PDB file of C-alpha atoms in Angstrom:
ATOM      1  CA  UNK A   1      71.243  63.396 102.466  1.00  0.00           C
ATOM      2  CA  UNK A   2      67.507  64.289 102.827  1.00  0.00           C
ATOM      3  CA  UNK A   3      68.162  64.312 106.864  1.00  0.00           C
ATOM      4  CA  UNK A   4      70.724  67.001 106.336  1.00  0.00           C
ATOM      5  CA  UNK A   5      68.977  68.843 104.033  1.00  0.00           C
ATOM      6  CA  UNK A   6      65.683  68.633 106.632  1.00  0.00           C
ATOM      7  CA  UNK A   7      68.004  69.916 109.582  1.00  0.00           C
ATOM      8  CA  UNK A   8      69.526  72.329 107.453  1.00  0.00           C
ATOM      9  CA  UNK A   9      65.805  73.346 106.649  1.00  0.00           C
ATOM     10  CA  UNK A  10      64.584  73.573 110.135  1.00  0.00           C
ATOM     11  CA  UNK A  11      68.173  74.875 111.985  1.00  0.00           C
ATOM     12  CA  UNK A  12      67.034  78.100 108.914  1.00  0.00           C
ATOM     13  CA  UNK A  13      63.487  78.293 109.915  1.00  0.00           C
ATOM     14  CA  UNK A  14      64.349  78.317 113.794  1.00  0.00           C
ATOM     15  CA  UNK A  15      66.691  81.037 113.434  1.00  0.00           C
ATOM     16  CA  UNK A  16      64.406  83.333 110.844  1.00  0.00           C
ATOM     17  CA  UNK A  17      61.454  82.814 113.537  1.00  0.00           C
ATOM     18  CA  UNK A  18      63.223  83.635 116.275  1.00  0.00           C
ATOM     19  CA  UNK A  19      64.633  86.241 115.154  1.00  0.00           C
ATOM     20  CA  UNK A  20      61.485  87.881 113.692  1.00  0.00           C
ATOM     21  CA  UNK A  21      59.882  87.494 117.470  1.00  0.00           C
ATOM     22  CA  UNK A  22      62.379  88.884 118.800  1.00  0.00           C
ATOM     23  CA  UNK A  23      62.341  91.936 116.466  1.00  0.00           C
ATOM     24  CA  UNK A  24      58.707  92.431 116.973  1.00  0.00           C
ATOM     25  CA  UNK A  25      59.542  92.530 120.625  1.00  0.00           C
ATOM     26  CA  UNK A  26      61.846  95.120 120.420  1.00  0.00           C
ATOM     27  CA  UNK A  27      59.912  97.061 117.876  1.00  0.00           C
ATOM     28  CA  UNK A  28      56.425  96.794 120.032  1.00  0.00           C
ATOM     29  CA  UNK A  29      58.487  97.477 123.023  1.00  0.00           C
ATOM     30  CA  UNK A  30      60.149 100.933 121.493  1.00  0.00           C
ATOM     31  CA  UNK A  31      56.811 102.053 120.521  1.00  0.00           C
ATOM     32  CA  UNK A  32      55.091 101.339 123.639  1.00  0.00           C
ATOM     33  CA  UNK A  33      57.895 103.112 125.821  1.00  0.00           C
ATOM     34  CA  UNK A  34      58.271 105.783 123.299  1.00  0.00           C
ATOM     35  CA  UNK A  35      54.834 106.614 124.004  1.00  0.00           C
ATOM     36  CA  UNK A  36      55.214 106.423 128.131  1.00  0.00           C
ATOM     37  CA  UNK A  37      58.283 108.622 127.879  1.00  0.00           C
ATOM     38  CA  UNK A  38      56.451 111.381 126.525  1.00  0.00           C
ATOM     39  CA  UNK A  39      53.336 111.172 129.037  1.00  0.00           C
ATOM     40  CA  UNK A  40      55.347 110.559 132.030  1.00  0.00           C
ATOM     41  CA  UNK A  41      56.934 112.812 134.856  1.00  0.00           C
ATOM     42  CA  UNK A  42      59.549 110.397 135.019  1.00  0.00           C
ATOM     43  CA  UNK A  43      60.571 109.225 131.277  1.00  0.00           C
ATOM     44  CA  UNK A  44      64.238 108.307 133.169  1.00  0.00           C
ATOM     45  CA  UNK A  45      62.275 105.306 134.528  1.00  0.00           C
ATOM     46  CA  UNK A  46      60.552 104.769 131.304  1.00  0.00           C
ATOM     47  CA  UNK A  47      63.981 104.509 129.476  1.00  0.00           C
ATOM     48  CA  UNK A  48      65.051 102.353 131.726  1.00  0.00           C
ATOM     49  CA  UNK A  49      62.623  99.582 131.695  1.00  0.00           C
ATOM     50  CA  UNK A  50      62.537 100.141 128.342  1.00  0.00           C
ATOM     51  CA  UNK A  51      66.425  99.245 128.153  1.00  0.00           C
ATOM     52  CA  UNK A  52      65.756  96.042 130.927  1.00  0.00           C
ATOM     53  CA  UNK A  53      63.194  94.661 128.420  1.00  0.00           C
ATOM     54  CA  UNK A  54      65.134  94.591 125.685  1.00  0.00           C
ATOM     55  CA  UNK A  55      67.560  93.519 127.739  1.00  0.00           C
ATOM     56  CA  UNK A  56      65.887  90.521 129.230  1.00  0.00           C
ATOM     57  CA  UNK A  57      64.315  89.933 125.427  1.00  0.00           C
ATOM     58  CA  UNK A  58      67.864  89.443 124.198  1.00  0.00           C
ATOM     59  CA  UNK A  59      68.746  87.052 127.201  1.00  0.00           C
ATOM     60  CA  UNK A  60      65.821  84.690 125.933  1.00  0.00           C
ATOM     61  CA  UNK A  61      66.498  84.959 122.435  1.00  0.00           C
ATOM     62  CA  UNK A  62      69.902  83.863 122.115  1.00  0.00           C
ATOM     63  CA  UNK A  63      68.984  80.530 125.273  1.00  0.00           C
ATOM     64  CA  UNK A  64      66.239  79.741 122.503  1.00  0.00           C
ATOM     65  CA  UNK A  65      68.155  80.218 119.500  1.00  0.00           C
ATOM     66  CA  UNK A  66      70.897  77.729 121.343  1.00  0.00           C
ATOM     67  CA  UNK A  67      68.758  75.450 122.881  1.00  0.00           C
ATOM     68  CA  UNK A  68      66.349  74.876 119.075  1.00  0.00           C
ATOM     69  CA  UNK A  69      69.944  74.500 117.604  1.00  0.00           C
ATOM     70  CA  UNK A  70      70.917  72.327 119.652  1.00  0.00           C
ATOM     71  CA  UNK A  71      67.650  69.860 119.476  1.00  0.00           C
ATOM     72  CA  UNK A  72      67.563  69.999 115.503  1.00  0.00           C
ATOM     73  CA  UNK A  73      70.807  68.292 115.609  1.00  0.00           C
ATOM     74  CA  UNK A  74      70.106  65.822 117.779  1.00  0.00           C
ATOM     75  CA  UNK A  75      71.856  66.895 121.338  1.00  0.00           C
ATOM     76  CA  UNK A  76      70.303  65.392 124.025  1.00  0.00           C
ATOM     77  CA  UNK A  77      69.851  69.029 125.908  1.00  0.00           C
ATOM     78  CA  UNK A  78      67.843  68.102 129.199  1.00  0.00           C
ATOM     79  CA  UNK A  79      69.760  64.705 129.664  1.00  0.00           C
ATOM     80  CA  UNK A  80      72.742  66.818 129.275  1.00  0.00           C
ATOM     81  CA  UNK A  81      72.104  69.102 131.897  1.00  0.00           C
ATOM     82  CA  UNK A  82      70.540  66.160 134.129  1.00  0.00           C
ATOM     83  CA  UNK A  83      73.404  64.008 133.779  1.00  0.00           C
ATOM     84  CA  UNK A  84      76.515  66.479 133.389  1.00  0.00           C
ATOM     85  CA  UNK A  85      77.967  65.408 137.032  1.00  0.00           C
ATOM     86  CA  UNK A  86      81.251  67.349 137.672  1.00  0.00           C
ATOM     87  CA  UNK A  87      80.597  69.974 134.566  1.00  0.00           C
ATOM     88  CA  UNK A  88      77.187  70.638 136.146  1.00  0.00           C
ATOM     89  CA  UNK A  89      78.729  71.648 139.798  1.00  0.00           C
ATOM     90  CA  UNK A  90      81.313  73.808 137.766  1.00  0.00           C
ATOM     91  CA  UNK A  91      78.398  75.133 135.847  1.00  0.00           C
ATOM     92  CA  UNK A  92      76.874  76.241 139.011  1.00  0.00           C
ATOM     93  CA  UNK A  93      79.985  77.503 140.753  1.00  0.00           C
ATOM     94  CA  UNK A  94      80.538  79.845 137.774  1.00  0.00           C
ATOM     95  CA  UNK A  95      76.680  80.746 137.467  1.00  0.00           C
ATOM     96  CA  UNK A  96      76.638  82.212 141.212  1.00  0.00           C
ATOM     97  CA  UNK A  97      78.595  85.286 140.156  1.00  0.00           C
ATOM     98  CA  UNK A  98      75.044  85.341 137.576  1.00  0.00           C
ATOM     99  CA  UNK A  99      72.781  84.789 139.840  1.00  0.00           C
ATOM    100  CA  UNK A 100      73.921  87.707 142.228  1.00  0.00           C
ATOM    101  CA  UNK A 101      74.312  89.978 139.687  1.00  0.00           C
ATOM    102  CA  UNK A 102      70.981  89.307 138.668  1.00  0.00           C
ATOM    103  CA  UNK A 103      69.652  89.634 142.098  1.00  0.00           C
ATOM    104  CA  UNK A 104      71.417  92.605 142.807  1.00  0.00           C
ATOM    105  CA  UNK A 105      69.775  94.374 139.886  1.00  0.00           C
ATOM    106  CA  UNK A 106      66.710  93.617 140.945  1.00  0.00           C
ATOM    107  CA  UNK A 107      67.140  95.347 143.902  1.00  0.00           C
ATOM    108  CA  UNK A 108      68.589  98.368 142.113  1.00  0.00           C
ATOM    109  CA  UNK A 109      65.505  98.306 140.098  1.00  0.00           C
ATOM    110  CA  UNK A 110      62.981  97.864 143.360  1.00  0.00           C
ATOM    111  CA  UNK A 111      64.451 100.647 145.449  1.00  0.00           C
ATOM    112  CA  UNK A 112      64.764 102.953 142.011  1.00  0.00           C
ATOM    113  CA  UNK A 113      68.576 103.946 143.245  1.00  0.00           C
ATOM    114  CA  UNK A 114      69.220 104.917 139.560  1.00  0.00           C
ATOM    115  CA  UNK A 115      67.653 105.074 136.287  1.00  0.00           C
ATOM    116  CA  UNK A 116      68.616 105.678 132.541  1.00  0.00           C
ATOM    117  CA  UNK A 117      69.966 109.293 132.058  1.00  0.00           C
ATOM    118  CA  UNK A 118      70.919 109.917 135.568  1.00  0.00           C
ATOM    119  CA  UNK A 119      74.662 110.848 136.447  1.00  0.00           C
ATOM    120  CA  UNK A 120      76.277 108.963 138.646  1.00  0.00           C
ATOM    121  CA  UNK A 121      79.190 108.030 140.355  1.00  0.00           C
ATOM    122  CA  UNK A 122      79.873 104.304 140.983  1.00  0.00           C
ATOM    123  CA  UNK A 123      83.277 103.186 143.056  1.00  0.00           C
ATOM    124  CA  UNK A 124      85.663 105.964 140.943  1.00  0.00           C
ATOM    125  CA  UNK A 125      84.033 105.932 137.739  1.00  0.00           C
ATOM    126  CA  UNK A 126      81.818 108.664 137.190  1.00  0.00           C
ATOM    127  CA  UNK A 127      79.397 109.140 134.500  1.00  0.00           C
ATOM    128  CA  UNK A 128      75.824 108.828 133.217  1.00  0.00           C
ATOM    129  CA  UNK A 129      73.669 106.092 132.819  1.00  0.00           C
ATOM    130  CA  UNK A 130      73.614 104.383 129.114  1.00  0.00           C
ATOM    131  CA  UNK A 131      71.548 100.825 130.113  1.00  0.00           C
ATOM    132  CA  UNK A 132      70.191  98.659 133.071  1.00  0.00           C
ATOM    133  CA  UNK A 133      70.568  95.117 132.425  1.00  0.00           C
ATOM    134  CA  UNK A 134      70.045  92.565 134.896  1.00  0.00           C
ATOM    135  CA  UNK A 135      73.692  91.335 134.703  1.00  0.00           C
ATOM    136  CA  UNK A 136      75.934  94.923 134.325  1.00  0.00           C
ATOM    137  CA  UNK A 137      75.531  98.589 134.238  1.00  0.00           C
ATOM    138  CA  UNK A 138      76.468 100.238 131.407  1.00  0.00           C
ATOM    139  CA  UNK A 139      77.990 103.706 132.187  1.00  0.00           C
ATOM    140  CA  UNK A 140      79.175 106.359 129.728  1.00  0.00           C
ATOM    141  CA  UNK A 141      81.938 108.678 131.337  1.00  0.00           C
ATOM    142  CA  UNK A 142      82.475 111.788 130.606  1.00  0.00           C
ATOM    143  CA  UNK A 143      85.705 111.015 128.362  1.00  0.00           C
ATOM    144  CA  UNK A 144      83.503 108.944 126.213  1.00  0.00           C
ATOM    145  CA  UNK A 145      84.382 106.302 127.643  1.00  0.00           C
ATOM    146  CA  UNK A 146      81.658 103.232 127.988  1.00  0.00           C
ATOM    147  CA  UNK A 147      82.304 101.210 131.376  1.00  0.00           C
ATOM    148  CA  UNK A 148      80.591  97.689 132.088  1.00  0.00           C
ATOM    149  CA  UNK A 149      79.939  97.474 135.633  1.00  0.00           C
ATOM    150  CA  UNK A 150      78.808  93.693 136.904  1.00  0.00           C
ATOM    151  CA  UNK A 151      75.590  94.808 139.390  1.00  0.00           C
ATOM    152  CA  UNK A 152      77.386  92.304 141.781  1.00  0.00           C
ATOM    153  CA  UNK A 153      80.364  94.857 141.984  1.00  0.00           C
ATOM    154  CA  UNK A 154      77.943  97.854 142.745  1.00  0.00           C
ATOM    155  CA  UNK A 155      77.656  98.567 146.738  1.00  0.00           C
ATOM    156  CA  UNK A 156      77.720 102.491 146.913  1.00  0.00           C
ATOM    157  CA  UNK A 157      75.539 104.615 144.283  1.00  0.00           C
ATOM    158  CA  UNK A 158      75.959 108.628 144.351  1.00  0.00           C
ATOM    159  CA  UNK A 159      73.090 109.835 142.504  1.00  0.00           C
ATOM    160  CA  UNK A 160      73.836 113.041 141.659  1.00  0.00           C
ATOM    161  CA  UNK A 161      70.993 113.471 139.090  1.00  0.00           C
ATOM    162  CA  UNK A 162      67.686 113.288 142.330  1.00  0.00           C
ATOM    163  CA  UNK A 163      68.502 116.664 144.206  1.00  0.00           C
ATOM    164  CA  UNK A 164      69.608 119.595 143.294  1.00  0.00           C
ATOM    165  CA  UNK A 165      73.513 120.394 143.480  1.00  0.00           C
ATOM    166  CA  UNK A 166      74.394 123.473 145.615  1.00  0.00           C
ATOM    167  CA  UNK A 167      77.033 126.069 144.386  1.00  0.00           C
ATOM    168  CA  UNK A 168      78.526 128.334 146.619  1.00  0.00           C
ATOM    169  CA  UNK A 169      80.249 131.368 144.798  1.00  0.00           C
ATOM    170  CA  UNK A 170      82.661 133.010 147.486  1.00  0.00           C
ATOM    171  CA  UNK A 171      83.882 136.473 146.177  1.00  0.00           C
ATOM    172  CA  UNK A 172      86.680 138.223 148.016  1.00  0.00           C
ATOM    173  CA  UNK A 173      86.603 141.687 149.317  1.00  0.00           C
ATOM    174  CA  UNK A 174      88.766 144.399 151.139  1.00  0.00           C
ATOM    175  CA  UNK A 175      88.036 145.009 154.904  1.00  0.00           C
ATOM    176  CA  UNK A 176      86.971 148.412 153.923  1.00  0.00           C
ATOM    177  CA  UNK A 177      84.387 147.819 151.201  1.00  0.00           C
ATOM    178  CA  UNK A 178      80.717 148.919 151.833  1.00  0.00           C
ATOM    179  CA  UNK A 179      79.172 145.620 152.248  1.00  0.00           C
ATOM    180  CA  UNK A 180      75.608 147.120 151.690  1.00  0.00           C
ATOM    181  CA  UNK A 181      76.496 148.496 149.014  1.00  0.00           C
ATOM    182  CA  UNK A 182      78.521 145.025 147.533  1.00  0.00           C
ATOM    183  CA  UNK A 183      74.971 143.150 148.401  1.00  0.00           C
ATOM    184  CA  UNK A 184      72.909 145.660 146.029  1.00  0.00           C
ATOM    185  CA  UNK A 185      75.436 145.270 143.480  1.00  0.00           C
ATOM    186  CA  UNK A 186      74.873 141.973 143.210  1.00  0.00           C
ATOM    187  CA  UNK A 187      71.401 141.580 143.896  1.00  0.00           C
ATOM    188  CA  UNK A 188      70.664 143.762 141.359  1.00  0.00           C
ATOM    189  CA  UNK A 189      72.788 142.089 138.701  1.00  0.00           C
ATOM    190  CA  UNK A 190      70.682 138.595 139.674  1.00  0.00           C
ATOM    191  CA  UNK A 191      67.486 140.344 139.404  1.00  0.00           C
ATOM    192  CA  UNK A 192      68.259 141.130 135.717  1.00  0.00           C
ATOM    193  CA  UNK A 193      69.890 137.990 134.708  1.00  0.00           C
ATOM    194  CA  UNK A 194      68.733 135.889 136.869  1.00  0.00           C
ATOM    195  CA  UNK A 195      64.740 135.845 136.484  1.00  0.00           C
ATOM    196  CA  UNK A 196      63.300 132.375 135.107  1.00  0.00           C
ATOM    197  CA  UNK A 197      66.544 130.627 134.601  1.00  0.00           C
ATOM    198  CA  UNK A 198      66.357 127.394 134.043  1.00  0.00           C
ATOM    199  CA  UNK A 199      69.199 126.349 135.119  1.00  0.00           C
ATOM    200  CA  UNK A 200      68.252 127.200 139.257  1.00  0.00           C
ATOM    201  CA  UNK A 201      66.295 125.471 141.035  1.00  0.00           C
ATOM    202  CA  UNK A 202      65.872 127.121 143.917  1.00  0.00           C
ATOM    203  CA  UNK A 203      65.918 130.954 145.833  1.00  0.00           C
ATOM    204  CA  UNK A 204      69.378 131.985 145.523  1.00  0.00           C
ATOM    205  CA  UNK A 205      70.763 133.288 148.899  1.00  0.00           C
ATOM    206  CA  UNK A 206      73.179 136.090 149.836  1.00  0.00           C
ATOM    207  CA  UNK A 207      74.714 134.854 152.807  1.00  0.00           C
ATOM    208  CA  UNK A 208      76.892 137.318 153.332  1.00  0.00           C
ATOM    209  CA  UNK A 209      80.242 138.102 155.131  1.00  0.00           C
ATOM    210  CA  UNK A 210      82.491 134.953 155.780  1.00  0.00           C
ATOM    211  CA  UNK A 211      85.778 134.497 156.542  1.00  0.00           C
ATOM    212  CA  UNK A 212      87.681 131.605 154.088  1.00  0.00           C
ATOM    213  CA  UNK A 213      90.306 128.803 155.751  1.00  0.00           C
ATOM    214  CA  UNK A 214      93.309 131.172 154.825  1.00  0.00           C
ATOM    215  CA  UNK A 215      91.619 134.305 156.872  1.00  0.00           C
ATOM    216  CA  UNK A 216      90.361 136.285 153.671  1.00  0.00           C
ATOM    217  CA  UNK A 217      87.011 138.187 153.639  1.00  0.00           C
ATOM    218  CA  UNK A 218      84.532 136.236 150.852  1.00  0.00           C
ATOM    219  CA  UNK A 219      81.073 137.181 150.162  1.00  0.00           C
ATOM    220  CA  UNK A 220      79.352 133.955 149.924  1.00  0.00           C
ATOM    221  CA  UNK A 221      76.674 133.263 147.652  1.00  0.00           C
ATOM    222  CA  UNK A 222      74.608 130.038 147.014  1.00  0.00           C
ATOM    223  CA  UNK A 223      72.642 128.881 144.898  1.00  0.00           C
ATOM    224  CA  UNK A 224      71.275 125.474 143.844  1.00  0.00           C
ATOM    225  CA  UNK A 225      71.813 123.905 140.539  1.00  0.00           C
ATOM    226  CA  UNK A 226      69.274 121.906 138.001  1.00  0.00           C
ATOM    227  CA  UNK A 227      70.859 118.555 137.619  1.00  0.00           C
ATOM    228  CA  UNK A 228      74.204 118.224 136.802  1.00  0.00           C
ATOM    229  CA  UNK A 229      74.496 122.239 135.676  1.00  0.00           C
ATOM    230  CA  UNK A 230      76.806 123.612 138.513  1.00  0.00           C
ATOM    231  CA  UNK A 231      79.481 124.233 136.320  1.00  0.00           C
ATOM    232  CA  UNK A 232      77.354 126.482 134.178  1.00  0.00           C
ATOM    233  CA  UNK A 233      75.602 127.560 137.175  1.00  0.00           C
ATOM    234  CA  UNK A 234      79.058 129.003 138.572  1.00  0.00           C
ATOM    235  CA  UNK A 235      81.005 129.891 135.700  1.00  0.00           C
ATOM    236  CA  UNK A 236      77.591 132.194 134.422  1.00  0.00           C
ATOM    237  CA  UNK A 237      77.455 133.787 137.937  1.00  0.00           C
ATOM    238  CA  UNK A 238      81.000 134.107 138.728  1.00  0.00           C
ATOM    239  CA  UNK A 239      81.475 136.366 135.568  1.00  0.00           C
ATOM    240  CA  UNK A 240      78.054 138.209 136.269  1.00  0.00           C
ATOM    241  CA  UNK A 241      79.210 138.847 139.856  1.00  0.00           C
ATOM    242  CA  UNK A 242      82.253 139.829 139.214  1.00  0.00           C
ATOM    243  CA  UNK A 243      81.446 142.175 135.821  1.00  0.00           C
ATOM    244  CA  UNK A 244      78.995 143.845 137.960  1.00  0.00           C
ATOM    245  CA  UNK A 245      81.449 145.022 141.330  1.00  0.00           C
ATOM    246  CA  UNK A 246      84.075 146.154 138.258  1.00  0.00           C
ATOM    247  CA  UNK A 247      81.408 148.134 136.770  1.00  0.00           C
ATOM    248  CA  UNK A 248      80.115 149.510 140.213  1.00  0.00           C
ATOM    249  CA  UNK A 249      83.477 150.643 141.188  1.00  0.00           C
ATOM    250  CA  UNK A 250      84.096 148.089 143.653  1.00  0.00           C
ATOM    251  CA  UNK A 251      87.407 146.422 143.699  1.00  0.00           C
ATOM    252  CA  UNK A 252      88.058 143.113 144.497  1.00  0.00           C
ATOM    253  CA  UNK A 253      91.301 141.499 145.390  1.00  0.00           C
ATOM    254  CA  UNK A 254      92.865 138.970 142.942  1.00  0.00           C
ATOM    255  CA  UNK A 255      91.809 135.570 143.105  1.00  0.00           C
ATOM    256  CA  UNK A 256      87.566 135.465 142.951  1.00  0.00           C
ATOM    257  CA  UNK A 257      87.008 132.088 143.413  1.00  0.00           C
ATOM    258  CA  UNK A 258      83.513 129.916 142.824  1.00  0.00           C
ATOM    259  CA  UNK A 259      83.141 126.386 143.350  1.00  0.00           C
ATOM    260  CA  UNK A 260      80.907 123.710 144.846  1.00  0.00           C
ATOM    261  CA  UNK A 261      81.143 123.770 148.367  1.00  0.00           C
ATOM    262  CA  UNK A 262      82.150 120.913 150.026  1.00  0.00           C
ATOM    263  CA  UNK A 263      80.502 119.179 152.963  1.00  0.00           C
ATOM    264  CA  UNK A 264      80.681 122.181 155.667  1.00  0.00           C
ATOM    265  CA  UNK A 265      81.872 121.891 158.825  1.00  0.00           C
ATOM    266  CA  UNK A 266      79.585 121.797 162.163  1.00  0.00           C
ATOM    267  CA  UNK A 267      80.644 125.051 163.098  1.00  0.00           C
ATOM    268  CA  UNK A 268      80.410 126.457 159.547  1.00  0.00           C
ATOM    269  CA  UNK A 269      76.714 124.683 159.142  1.00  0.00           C
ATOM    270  CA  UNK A 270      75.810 126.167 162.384  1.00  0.00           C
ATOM    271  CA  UNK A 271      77.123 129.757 160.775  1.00  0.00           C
ATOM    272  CA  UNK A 272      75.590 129.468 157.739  1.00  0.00           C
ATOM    273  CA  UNK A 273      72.200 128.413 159.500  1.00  0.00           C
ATOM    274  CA  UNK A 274      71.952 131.501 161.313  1.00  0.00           C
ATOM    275  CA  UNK A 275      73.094 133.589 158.362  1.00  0.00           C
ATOM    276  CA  UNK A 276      69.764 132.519 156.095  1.00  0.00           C
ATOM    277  CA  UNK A 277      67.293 132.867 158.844  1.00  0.00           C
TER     278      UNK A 277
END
């Protein structure tokens, strides 16, 4: 009776001390990280080996809490493992699918393809970046949903969070509009709404005179946007355009259009190249 009572005792002990470690861990390691984030350039990195600490902390907590369990009541543990035979060989059959998702998210880690905050797009799920663990990715799409990705399953990475995106806003126009008169227009309608926003990144260039796939005449402006913000980027500047022709007295056919233009062609990047310089 005294035995069980003693076990009970220590089994309680085990798990209130491990517990309160690991706590402390997590609590030192927010406060230490919470710090970084606000110093750094980078707090995306900071977040993220913030998250891969905990992460790792949580690994070693519940092996401990397992393995002191498992001693108090009297489980051999290391002749278990030693002498397991068959189980051990299925043991480490099943762990390789661990061990390369652990290496692989080392790697991710090393070469810095990603970190916490960044949207991404990983085989077709697309989304931003909720954890880093050393096992799975934990991405948030933009339904809500919360995706657990195994790093083993993770071969192609689009980070669309490192550069900025570019936005080309192609506005159509009759063959007998006043094209220098269609660029003032909407330079001057940029110059007013356009100064310090936050949401470019970069000069925004009037390109000029294109012709579309389906022979219309487009205008084509770009313009790069902060990360992630091409959608406000173009719907704010599509409207501005647009409002500012109408209330210049240029018409415009039906059917403005704005988007984010897709990868050009050679013949198109060789037009466009000669259009900016």
């Amino acid at each position: 009776m005294m035995n069980l009572i003693d076990r009970g005792f220590q089994i309680v002990a085990s798990i209130v001390l491990l517990t309160v470690i690991y706590r402390l861990i997590v609590h030192f390691t927010h406060l230490y990280f919470d710090q970084m984030i606000q110093r750094s350039n980078d707090p995306g990195r900071q977040h993220t080996m913030r998250e891969l600490i905990k992460n790792i902390a949580t690994y070693i907590y519940y092996f401990m809490l397992a393995y002191s369990l498992l001693a108090i009541l009297g489980v051999p543990v290391a002749t278990l493992i030693a002498g397991a035979g068959v189980a051990s060989l299925a043991l480490g059959i099943g762990a390789q699918g661990l061990v390369n998702d652990t290496v692989n998210g080392f790697f991710i880690l090393l070469e810095h393809q990603y970190d916490v905050g960044d949207n991404v797009t990983i085989g077709n799920i697309n989304g931003r970046v909720k954890q880093i663990g050393l096992k799975t990715t934990v991405i948030q799409g933009w339904d809500g949903s919360v995706n657990y990705i195994p790093n083993r399953s993770i071969n192609i990475v689009i980070n669309h969070s490192r550069e900025p995106m570019r936005v080309d806003i192609d506005i159509p126009y009759y063959a007998d509009t006043d094209i220098e008169k269609f660029t003032y227009v909407l330079k001057a309608r940029m110059a007013k709404v356009g100064k310090d926003d936050p949401l470019l990144v970069r000069k925004t260039q009037y390109l000029g005179p294109l012709r579309s796939d389906d022979g219309q005449f487009i205008y084509r402006i770009r313009m790069w946007a902060d990360n992630m913000q091409d959608v406000a980027v173009r719907s704010k500047y599509y409207r501005q355009f647009t409002d500012a022709l109408q209330q210049s007295g240029i018409p415009i056919p039906e059917g403005s259009v704005y988007r984010v233009a897709k990868q050009p062609s050679v013949e198109q990047k060789h037009t466009d190249e000669r259009q900016e310089s």
